mmCIF file of C-alpha atoms and ligand atoms in Angstrom:
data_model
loop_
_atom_site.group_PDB
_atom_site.id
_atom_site.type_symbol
_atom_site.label_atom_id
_atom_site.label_comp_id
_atom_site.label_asym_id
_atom_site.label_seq_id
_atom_site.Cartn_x
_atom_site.Cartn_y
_atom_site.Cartn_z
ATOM 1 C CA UNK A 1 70.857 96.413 63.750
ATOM 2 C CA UNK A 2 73.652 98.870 62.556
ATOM 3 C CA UNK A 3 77.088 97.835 63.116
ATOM 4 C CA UNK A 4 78.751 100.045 65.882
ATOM 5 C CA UNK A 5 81.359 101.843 63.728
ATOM 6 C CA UNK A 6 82.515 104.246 66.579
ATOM 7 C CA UNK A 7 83.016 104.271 70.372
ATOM 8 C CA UNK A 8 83.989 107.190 72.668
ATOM 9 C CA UNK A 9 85.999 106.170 76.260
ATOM 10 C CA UNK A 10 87.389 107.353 79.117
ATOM 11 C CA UNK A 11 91.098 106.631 79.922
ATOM 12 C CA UNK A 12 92.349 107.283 83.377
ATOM 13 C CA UNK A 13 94.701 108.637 85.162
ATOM 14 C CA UNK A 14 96.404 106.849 88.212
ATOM 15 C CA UNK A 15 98.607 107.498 91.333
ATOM 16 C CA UNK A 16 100.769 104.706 93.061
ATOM 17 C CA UNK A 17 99.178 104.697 96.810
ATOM 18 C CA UNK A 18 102.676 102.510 97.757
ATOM 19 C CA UNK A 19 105.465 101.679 95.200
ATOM 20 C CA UNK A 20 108.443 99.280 97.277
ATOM 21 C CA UNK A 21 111.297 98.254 95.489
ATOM 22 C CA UNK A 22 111.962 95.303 96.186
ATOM 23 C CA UNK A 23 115.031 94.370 93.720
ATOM 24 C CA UNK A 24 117.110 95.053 91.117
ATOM 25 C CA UNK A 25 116.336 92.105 88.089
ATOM 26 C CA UNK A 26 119.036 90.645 85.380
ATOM 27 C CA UNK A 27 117.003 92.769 82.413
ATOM 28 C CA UNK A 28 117.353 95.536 84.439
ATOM 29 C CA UNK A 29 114.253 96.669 85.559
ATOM 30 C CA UNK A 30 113.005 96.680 88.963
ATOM 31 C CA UNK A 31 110.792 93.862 90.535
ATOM 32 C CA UNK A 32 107.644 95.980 92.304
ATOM 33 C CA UNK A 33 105.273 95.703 94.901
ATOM 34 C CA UNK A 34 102.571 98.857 94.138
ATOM 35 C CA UNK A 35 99.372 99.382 94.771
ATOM 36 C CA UNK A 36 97.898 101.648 91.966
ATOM 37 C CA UNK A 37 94.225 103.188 91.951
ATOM 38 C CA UNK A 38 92.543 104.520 88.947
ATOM 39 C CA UNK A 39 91.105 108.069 89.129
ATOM 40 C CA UNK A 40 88.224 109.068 87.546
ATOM 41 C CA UNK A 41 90.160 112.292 85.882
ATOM 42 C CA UNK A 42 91.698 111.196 82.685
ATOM 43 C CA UNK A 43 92.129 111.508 78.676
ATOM 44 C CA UNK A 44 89.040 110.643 76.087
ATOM 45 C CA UNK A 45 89.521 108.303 73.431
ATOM 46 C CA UNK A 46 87.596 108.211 69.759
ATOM 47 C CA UNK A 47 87.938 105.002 68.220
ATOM 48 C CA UNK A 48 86.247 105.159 64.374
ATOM 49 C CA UNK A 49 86.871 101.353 62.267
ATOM 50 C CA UNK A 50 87.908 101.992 59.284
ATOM 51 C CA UNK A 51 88.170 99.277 56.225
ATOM 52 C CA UNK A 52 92.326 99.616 56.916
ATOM 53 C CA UNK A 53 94.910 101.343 57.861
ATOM 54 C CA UNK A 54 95.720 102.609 61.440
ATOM 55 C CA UNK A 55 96.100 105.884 62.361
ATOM 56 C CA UNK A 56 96.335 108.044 65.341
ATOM 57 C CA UNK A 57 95.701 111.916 66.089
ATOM 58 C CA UNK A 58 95.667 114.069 69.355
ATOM 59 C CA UNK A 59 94.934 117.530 70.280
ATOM 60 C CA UNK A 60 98.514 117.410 71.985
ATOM 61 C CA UNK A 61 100.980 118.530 69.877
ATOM 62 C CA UNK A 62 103.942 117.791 72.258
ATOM 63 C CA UNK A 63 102.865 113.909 71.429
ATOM 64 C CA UNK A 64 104.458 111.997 68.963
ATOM 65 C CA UNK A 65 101.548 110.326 66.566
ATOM 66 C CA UNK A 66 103.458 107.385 64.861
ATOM 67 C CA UNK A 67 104.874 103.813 66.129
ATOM 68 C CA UNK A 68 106.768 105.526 69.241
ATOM 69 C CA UNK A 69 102.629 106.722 70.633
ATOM 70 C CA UNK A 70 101.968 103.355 72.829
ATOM 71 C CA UNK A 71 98.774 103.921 71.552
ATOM 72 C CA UNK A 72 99.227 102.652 68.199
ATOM 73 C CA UNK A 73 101.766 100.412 69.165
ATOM 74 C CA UNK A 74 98.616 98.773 71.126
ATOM 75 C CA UNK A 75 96.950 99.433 67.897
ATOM 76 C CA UNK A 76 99.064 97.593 65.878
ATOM 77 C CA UNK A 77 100.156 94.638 68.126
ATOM 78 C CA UNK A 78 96.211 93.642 68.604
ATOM 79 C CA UNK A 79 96.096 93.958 65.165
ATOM 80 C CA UNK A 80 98.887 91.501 64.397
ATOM 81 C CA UNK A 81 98.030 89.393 67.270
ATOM 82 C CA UNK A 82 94.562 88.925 66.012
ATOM 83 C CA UNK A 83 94.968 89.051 62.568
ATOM 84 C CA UNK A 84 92.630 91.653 61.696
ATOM 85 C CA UNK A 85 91.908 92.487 58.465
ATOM 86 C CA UNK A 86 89.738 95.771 59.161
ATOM 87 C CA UNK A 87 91.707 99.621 60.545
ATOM 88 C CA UNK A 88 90.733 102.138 62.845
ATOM 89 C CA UNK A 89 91.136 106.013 63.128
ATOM 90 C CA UNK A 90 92.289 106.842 66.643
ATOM 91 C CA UNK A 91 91.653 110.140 68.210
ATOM 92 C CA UNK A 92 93.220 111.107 71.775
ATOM 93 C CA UNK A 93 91.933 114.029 73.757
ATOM 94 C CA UNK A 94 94.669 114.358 76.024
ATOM 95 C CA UNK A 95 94.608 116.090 79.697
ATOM 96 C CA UNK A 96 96.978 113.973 81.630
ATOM 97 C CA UNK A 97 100.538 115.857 81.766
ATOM 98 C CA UNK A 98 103.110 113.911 80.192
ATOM 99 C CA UNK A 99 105.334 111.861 81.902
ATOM 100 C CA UNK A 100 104.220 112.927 85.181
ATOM 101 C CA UNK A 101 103.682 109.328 87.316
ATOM 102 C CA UNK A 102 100.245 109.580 86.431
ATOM 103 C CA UNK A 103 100.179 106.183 84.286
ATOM 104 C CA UNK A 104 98.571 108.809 80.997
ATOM 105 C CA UNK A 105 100.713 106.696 77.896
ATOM 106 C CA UNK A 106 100.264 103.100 79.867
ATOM 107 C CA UNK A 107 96.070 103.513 80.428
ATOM 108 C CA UNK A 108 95.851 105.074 76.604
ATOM 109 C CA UNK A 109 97.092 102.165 75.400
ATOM 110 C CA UNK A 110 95.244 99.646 77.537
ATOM 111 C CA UNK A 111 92.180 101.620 76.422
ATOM 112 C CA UNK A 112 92.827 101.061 72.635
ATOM 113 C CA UNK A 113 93.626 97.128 73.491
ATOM 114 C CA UNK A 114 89.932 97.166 75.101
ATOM 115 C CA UNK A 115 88.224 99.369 73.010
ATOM 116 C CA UNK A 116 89.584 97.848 69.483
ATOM 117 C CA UNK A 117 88.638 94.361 70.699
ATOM 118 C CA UNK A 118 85.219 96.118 71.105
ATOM 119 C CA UNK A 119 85.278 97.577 67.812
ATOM 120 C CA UNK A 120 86.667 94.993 66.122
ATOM 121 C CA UNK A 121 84.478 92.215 67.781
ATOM 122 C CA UNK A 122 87.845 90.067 68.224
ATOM 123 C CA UNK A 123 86.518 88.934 71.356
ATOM 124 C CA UNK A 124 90.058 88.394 72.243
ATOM 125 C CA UNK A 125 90.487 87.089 75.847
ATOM 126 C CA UNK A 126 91.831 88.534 78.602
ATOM 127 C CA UNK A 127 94.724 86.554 78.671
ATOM 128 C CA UNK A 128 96.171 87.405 75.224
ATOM 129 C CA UNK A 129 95.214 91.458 76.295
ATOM 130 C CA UNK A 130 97.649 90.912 78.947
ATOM 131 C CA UNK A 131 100.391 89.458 76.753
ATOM 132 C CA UNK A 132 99.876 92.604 74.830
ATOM 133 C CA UNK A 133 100.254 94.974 77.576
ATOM 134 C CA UNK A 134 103.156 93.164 79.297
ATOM 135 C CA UNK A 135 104.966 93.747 76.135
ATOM 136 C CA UNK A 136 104.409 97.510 75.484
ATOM 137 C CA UNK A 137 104.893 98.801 79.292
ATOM 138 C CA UNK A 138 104.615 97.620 82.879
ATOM 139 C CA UNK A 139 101.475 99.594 83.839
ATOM 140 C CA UNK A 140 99.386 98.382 80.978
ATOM 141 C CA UNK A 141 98.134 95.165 82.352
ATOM 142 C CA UNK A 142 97.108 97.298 85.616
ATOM 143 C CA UNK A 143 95.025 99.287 83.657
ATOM 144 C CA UNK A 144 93.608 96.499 81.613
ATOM 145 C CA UNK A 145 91.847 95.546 85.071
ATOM 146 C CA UNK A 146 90.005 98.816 85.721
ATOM 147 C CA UNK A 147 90.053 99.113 89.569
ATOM 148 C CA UNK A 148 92.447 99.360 92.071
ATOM 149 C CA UNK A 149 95.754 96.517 92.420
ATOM 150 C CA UNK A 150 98.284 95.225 94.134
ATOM 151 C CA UNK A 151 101.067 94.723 91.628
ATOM 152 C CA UNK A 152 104.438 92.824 91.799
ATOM 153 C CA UNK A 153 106.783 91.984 89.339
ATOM 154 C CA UNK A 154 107.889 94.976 87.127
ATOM 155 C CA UNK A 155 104.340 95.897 87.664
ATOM 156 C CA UNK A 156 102.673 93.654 85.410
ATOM 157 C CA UNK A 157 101.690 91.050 87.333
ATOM 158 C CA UNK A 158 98.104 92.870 88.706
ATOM 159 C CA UNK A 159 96.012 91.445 91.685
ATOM 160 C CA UNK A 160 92.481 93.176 91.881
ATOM 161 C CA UNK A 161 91.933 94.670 95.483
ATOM 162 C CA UNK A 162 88.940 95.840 97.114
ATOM 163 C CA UNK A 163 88.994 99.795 97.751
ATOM 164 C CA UNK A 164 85.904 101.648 99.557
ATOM 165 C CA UNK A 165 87.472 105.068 100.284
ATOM 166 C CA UNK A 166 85.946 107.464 97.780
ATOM 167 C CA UNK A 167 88.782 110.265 98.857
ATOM 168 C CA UNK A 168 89.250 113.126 97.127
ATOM 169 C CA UNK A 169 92.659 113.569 95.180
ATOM 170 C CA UNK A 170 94.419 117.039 94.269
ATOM 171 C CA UNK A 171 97.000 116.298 92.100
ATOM 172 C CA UNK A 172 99.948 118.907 91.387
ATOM 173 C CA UNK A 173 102.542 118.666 88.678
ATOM 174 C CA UNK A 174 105.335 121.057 88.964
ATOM 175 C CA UNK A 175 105.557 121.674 85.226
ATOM 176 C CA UNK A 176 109.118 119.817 84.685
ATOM 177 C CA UNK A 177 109.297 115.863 83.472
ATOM 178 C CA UNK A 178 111.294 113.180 85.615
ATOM 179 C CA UNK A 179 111.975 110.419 83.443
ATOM 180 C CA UNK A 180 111.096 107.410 84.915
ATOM 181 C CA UNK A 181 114.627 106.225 83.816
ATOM 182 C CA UNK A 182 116.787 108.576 85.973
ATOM 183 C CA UNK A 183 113.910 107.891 88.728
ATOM 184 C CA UNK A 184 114.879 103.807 88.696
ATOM 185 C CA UNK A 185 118.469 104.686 88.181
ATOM 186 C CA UNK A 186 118.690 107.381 91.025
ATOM 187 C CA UNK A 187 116.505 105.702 93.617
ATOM 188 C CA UNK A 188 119.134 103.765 95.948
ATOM 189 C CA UNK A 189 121.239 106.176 97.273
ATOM 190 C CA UNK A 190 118.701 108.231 98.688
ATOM 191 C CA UNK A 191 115.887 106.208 99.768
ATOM 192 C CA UNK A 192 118.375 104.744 102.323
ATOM 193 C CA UNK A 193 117.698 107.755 104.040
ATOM 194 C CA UNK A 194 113.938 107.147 104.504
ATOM 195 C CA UNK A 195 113.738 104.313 106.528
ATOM 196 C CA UNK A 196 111.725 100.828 106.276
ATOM 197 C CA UNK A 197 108.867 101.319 104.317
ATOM 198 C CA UNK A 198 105.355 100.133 105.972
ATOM 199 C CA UNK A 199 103.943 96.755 104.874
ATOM 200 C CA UNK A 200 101.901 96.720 101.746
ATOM 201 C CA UNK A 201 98.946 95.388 103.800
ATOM 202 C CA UNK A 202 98.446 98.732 105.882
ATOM 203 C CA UNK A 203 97.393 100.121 102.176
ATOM 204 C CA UNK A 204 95.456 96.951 101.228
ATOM 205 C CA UNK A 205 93.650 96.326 104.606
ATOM 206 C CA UNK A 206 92.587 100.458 104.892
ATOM 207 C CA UNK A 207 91.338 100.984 101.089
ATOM 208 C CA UNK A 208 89.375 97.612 101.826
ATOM 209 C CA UNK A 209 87.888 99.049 105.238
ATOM 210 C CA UNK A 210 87.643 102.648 103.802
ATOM 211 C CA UNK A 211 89.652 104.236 106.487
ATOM 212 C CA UNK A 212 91.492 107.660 105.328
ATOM 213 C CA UNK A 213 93.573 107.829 107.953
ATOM 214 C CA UNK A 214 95.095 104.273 108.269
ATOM 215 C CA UNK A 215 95.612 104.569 104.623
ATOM 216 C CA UNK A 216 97.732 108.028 104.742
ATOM 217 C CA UNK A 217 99.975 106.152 107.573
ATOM 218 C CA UNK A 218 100.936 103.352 105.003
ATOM 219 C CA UNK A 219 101.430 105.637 101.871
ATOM 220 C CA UNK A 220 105.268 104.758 100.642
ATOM 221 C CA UNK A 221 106.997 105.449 97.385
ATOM 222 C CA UNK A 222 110.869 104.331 97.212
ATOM 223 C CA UNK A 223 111.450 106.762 94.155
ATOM 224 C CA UNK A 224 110.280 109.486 96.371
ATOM 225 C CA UNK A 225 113.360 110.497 98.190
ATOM 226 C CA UNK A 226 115.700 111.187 95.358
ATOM 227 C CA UNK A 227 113.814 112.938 92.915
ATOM 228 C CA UNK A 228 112.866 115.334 96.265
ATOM 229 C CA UNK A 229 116.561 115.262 96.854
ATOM 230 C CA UNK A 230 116.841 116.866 93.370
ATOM 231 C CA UNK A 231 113.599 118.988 93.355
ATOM 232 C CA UNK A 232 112.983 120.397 96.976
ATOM 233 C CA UNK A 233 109.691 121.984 95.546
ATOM 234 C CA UNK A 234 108.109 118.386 95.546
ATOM 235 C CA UNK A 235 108.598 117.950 99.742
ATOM 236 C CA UNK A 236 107.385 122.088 99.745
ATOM 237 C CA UNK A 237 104.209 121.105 97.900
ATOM 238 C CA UNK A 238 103.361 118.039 99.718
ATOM 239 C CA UNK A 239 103.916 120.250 103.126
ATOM 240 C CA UNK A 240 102.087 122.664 101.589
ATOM 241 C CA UNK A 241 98.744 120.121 101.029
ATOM 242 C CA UNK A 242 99.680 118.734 104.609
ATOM 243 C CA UNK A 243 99.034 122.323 106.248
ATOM 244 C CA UNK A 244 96.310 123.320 104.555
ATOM 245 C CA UNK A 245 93.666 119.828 104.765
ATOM 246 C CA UNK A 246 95.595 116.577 103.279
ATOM 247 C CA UNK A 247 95.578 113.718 105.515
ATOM 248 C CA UNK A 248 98.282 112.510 103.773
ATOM 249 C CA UNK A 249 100.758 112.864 100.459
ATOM 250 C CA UNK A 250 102.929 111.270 98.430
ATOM 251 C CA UNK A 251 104.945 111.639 95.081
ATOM 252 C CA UNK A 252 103.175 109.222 92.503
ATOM 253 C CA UNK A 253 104.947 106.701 90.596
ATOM 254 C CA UNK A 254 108.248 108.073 89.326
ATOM 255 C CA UNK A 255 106.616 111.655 89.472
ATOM 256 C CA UNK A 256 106.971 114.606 89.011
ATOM 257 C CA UNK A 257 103.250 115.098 90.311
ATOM 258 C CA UNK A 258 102.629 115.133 93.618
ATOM 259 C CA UNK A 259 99.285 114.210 95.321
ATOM 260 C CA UNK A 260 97.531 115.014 98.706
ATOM 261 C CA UNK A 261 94.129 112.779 99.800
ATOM 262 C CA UNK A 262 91.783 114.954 101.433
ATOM 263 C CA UNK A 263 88.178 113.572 102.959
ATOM 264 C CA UNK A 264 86.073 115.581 101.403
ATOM 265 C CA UNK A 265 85.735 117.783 97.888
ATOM 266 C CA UNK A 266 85.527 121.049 100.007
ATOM 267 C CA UNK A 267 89.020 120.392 102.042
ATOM 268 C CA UNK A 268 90.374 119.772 98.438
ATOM 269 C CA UNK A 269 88.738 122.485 96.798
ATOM 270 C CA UNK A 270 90.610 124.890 99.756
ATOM 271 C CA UNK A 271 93.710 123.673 99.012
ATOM 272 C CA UNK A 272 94.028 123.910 95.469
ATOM 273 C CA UNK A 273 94.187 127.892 95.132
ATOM 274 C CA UNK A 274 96.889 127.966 97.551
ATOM 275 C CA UNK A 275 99.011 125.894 95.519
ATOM 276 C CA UNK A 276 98.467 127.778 92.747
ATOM 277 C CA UNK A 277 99.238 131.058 94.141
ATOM 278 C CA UNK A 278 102.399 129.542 95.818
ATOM 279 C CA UNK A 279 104.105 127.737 92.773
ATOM 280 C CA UNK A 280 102.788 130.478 89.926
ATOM 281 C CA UNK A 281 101.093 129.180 86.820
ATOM 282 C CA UNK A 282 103.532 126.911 85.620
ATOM 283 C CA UNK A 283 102.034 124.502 88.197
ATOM 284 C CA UNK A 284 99.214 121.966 87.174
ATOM 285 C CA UNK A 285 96.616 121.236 89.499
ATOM 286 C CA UNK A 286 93.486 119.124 89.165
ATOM 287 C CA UNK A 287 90.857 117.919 91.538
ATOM 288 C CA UNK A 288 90.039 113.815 91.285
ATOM 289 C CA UNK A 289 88.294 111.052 93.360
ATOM 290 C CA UNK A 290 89.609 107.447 93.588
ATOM 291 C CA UNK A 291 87.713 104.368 91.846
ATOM 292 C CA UNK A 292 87.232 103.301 88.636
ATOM 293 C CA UNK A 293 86.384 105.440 85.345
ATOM 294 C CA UNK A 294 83.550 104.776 83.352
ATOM 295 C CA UNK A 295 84.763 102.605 80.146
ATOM 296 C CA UNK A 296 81.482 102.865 78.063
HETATM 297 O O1 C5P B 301 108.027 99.672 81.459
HETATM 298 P P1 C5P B 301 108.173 101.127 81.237
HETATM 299 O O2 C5P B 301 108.424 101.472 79.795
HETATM 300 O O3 C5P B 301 107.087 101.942 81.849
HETATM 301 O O4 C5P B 301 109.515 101.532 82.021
HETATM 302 C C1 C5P B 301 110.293 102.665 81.725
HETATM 303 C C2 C5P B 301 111.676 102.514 82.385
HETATM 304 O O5 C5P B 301 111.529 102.534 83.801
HETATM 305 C C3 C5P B 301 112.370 101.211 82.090
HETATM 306 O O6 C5P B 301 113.147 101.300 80.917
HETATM 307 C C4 C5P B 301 113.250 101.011 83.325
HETATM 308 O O7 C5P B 301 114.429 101.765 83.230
HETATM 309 C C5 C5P B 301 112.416 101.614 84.435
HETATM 310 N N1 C5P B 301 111.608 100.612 85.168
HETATM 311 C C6 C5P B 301 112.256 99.748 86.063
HETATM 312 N N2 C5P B 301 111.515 98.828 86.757
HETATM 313 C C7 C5P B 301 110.184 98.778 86.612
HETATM 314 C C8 C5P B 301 109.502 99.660 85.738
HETATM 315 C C9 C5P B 301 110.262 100.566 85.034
HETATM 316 O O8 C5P B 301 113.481 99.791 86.212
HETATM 317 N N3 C5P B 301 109.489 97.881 87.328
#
């Protein structure tokens, strides 16, 4: 049999369905209680073995392809971890806007941990892929898992939940970054404003039951309010998917994109030339559905 010297994957996207903060920690990050789902809209990765040497390229040229790409930091901790003697040529097709809350850097490099221990038959366990992620960002580990999680501590820690509700997403990126820095730092002040935030479970117990509804009443994001505090045209655009279908919407992770969950591919599809007439073409918009990506 030949050896398998090349393998093409699928690296998703994600929005944060709920995102509480529930404290500040002594390192300085935030401990988390978030329920993420993958979408099955995302980047492609080409991973080629080569006899040494790692090295990474992408159709992006806004990307930085060196040590500071998570992607070959995964690369190369895997390959230090495991001791691997053999390389591999890394090629990312990228479609996920840049730091836009969508999880793009944190699931490409969870994809290289899985794929390389593929490629490289390291046969590593799941375990020591976890160490891995928890080390080079605190979405890795949920994307390591593949479906949809509750997660608490800085995010790492991921608990696998059950999620029947194939909705249909329409994501919308205003075409400006919020660094997920200012978004931690800036969070407090404004969020006071908002209210208690739902339990966790009304998430968890509707994505389990598959009920659309139920699940828009729990959506919750704590670094919502001040990043809409500074950018009004995030609260317009979720209004915006409200009037015209959403049954609910929400600012993913530390944003700046925006999503609305509509029932059906048809509500979605009616929505998604209004935004872009609205907000002009420096707007993103893309059509997804919830549940895991294929990672063939
Ligand atoms: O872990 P990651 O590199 O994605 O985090 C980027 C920044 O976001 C951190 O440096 C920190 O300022 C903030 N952060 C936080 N609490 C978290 C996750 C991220 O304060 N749970």
């Amino acid at each position: 049999m030949p050896t398998q010297v090349e393998l093409t994957v699928f690296s998703p996207a994600k929005i944060n369905l709920y995102l509480r903060i529930v404290g500040r920690r002594a390192d300085g990050y935030h401990d988390l209680e978030t329920v993420m789902v993958p979408l099955d809209f995302g980047d492609e990765i080409v991973c080629q073995r080569r006899r040494a040497g790692l090295t990474l390229e992408c159709d992006d040229p806004r990307l930085p392809t060196d040590e500071s790409n998570l992607a070959l930091r995964a690369a190369l901790a895997l390959k230090e971890r495991c001791e691997v003697t053999s390389g591999a040529r890394i090629v990312l097709r990228k479609r996920t806007p840049l730091a836009a809350g969508l999880g793009g850097g944190s699931s490409n490099a969870a994809t290289v941990l899985l794929t390389l221990n593929r490629l490289w038959k390291l046969e590593a366990p799941m375990a020591v892929l976890d160490e891995i992620a928890a080390g080079l960002g605190s979405d890795v580990n949920f994307f390591l898992r593949g479906s949809a999680c509750l997660c608490r501590g800085r995010g790492e820690q991921t608990e696998p939940i059950a999620a029947r509700l194939p909705a249909t997403v329409l994501l919308a990126n205003p075409g400006f970054e919020i660094s997920t820095k200012w978004a931690y730092a800036n969070w407090a002040g404004a969020a006071k404003l908002t209210g208690e935030p739902p339990p966790v479970s009304v998430v968890t117990c509707a994505l389990a039951g598959g009920d659309l509804r139920g699940l828009a009443g729990g959506l919750y994001n704590s670094l919502e309010a001040a990043s809409v505090t500074k950018f009004p045209v995030l609260q317009v655009m979720k209004e915006m998917m409200l009037a015209h279908g959403a049954v609910g919407a929400l600012m993913s992770g530390s944003g700046a994109t925006v999503f609305g969950l509509f029932a059906d591919a048809a509500s979605a599809g009616a929505c998604e030339p209004v935004l872009r007439r609205e907000f002009g073409p420096s707007t993103w918009t893309q059509m997804a559905r919830m549940g895991a990506g294929s990672q063939s």
